[in-house]
XYZ file of C-alpha atoms in Angstrom:
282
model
C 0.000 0.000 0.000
C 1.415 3.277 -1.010
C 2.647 5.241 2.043
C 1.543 8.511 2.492
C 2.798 11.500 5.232
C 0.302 13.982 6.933
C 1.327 16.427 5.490
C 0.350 15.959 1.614
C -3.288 14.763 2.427
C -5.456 17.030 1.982
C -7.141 18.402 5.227
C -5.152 16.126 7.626
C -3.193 18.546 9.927
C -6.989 19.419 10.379
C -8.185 16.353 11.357
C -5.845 15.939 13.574
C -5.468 19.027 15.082
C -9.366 18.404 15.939
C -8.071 14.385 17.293
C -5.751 16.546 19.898
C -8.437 18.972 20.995
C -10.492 15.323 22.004
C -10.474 14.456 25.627
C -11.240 10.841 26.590
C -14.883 10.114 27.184
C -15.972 7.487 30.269
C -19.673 7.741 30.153
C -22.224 7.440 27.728
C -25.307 9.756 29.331
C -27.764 6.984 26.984
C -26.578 4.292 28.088
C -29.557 2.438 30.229
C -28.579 -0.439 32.318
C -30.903 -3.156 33.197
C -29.191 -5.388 36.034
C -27.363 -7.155 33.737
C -24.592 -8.202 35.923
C -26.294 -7.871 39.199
C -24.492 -9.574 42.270
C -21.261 -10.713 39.879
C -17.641 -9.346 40.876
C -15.562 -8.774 38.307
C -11.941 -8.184 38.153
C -10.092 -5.825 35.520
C -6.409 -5.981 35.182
C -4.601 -2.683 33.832
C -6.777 -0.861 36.322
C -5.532 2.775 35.235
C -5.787 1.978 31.416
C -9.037 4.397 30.017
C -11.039 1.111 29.018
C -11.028 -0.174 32.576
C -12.219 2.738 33.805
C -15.058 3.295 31.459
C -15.676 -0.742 31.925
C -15.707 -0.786 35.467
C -18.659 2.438 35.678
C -20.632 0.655 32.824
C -20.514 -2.754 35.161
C -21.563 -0.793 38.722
C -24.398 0.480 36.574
C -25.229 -3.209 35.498
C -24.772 -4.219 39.312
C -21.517 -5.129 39.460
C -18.920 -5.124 42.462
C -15.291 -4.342 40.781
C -11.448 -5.205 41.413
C -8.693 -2.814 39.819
C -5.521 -4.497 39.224
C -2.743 -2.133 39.254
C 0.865 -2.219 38.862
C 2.286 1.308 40.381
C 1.568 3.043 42.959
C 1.235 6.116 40.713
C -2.256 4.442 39.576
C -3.522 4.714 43.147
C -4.996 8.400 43.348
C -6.678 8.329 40.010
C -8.236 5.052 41.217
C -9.515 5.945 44.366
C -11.095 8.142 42.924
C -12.562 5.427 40.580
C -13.634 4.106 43.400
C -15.595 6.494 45.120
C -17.824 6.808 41.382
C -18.255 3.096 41.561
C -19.388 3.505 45.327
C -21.763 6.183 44.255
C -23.593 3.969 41.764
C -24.599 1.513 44.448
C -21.798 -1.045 44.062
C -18.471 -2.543 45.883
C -15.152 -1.916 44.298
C -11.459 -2.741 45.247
C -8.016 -2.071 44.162
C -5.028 -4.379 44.360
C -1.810 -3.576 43.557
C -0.078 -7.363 42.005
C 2.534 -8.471 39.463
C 0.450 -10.367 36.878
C 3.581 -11.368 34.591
C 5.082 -13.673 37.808
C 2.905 -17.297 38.590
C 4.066 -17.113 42.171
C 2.377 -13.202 42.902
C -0.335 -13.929 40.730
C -1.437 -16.854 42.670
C -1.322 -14.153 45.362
C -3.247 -11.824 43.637
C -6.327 -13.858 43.079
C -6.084 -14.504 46.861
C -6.174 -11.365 48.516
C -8.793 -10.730 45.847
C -10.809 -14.176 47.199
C -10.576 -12.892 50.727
C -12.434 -9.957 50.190
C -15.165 -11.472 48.126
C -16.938 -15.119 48.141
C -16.622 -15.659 44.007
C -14.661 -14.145 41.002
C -17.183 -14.178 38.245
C -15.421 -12.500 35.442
C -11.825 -11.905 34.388
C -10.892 -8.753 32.040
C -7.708 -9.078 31.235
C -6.328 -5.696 29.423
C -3.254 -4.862 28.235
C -2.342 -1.386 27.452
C 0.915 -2.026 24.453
C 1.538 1.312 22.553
C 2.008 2.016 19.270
C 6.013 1.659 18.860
C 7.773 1.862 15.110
C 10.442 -0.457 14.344
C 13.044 1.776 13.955
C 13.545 3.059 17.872
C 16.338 2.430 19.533
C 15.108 -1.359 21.006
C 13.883 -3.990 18.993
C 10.007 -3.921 20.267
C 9.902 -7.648 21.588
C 12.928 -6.762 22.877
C 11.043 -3.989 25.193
C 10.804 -5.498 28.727
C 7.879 -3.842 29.592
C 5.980 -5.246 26.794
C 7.306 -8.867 26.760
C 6.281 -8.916 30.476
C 2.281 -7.997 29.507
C 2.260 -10.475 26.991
C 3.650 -13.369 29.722
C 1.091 -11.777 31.948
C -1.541 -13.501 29.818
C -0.307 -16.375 29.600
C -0.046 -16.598 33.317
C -3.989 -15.334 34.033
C -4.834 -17.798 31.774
C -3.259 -20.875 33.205
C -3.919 -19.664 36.828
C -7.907 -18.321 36.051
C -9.700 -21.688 35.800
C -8.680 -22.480 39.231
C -9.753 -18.965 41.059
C -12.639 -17.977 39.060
C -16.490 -19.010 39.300
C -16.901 -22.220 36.737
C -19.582 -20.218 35.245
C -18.238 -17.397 34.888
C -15.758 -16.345 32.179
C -12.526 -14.150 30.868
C -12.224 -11.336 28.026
C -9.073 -10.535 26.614
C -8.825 -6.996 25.068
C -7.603 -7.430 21.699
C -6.752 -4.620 18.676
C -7.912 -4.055 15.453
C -4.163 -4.574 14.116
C -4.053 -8.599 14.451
C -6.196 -8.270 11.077
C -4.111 -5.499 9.775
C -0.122 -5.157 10.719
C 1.259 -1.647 9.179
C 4.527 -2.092 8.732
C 5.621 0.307 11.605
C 3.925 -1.693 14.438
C 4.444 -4.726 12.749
C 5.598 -6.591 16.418
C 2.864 -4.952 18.083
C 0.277 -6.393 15.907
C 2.082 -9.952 16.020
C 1.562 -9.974 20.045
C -2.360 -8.856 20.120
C -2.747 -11.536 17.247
C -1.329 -14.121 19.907
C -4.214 -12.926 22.258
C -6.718 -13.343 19.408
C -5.170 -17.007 18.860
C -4.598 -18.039 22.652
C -8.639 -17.141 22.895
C -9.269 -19.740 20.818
C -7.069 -22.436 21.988
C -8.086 -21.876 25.607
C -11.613 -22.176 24.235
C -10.602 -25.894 22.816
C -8.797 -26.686 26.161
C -12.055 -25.594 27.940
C -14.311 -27.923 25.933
C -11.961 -30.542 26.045
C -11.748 -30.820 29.818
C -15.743 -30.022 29.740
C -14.963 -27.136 31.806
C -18.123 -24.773 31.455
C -15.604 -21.344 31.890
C -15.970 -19.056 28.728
C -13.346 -17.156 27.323
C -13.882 -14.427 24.090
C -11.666 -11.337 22.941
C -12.296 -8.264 21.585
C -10.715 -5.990 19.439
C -10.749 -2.506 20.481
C -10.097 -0.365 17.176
C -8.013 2.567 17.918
C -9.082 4.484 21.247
C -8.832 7.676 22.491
C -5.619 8.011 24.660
C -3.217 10.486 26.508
C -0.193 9.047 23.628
C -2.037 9.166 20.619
C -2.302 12.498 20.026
C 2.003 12.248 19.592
C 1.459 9.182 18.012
C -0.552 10.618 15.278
C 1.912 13.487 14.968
C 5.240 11.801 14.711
C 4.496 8.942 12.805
C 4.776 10.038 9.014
C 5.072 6.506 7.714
C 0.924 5.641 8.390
C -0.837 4.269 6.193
C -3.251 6.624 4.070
C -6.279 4.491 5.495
C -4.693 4.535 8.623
C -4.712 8.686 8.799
C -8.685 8.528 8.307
C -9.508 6.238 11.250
C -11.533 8.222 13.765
C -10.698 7.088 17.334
C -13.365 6.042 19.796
C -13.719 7.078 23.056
C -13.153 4.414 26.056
C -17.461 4.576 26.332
C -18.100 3.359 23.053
C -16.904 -0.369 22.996
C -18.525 -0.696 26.614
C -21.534 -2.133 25.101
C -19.560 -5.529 23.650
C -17.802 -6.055 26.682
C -21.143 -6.068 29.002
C -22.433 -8.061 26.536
C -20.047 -10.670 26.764
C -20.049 -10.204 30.397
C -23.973 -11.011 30.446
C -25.620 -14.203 30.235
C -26.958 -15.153 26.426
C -22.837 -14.670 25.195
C -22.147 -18.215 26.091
C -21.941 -19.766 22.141
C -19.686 -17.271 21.599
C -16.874 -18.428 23.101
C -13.599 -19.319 21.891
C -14.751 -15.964 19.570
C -13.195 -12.857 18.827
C -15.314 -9.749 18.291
C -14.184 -6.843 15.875
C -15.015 -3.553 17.625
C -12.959 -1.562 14.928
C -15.133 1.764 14.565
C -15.907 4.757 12.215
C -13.356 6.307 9.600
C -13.179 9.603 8.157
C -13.209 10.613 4.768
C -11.155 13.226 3.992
């Protein structure tokens, strides 16, 4: 596909100006909940990540009590905070701070988390990767931080079945690039394809071992972040189709996730579900 920078397409500096004036949005004033999740507890890993937020205010709403993983204590204001909304809309919530890459503190994670609450019913697991082009100065799998989320899902998922409710279930966020790679985040679109693929096979290991735990992913498009305003700015080697994609706020994949979450989502597991979003036409 012929590459094409910013600045020769017409209007872009425009459209992108208008991306950087965007804040994130968390709540959808329409959406109507209807007890959807009532009574469940669900935990959400990458607790400071925008999706987790706008997931765990769309699940209190639906009835849900909520865990916040979180890795740094730099998370912990901003979630308290979280909190004291998810308090406010009638529900429980709880933050634990846990390694999720290492078996050993994992195990320790789910826990603490099982000594504050009777049953784990549902398992987000999120992982934040940003965009990275190949050319910086370290090879991208070779980036520590990143390596370390992806062995972070391989440990939830081998440690889940035995901590979480047997009907209950796990949703792995995945991205719209493991059906698209640009060249640029070629590595980064290799590891959320591994999520889209490990989905699957834990799906097959589920049935196999008649284990009634779901599992699904879900591809989140390109959201609305604090980096991608730079990211849209410094990368001239985009795609042209890449340039018009319009990012969605945090709110507006809520809907798949709760209903995945919900009861009725069960023969779709072992499924991934393409949340990709609008584009613009320039």
């Amino acid at each position: 596909m012929k590459k094409v920078s910013p600045e020769i397409i017409p209007n872009a500096p425009a459209k992108i100006d208008m991306f950087m004036k965007m804040k994130p949005k968390y709540i959808d004033a329409e959406y109507h909940a209807s007890e959807k999740l009532k009574n469940k507890t669900i935990m959400i890993t990458s607790g400071a990540n925008g999706i987790a937020k706008a997931l765990a205010l769309a699940f209190a709403k639906e009835g849900a009590n909520i865990i916040l993983i979180y890795s740094h204590q730099k998370y912990e204001s901003a979630l308290s905070k979280l909190l004291r909304q998810i308090e406010k809309l009638g529900c429980k919530g709880w933050i634990i701070k846990a390694c999720t890459f290492d078996e050993f503190k994992c195990k320790k994670m789910f826990e603490k988390a099982l000594k504050i609450v009777k049953n784990i019913d549902l398992l987000i697991n999120l992982f934040s990767v940003n965009n990275k082009r190949e050319m910086d100065e370290a090879h991208y799998l070779l980036k520590k931080d990143e390596t370390l989320k992806i062995q972070s899902l391989f440990t939830l998922g081998r440690l889940a079945p035995t901590y979480i409710n047997e009907n209950g279930g796990i949703i792995h966020a995945c991205t719209i690039s493991s059906y698209a790679s640009p060249e640029q985040i070629l590595f980064y679109s290799a590891l959320k394809a591994s999520i889209k693929e490990y989905t699957r096979e834990m799906h097959v290991m589920f049935s196999k071992y008649k284990k009634k735990l779901r599992v699904s992913a879900i591809t989140t498009g390109t959201i609305w972040s604090s980096y991608l305003p730079d990211f849209l700015y410094k990368n001239d080697s985009m795609d042209s189709k890449e340039l018009l994609v319009h990012p969605m706020h945090p709110y507006e994949v809520v809907p798949v996730f709760v209903f995945l979450a919900a009861r009725g989502s069960e023969p779709l597991s072992g499924e991934t579900l393409n949340t990709e979003g609008k584009y613009y036409k320039l």
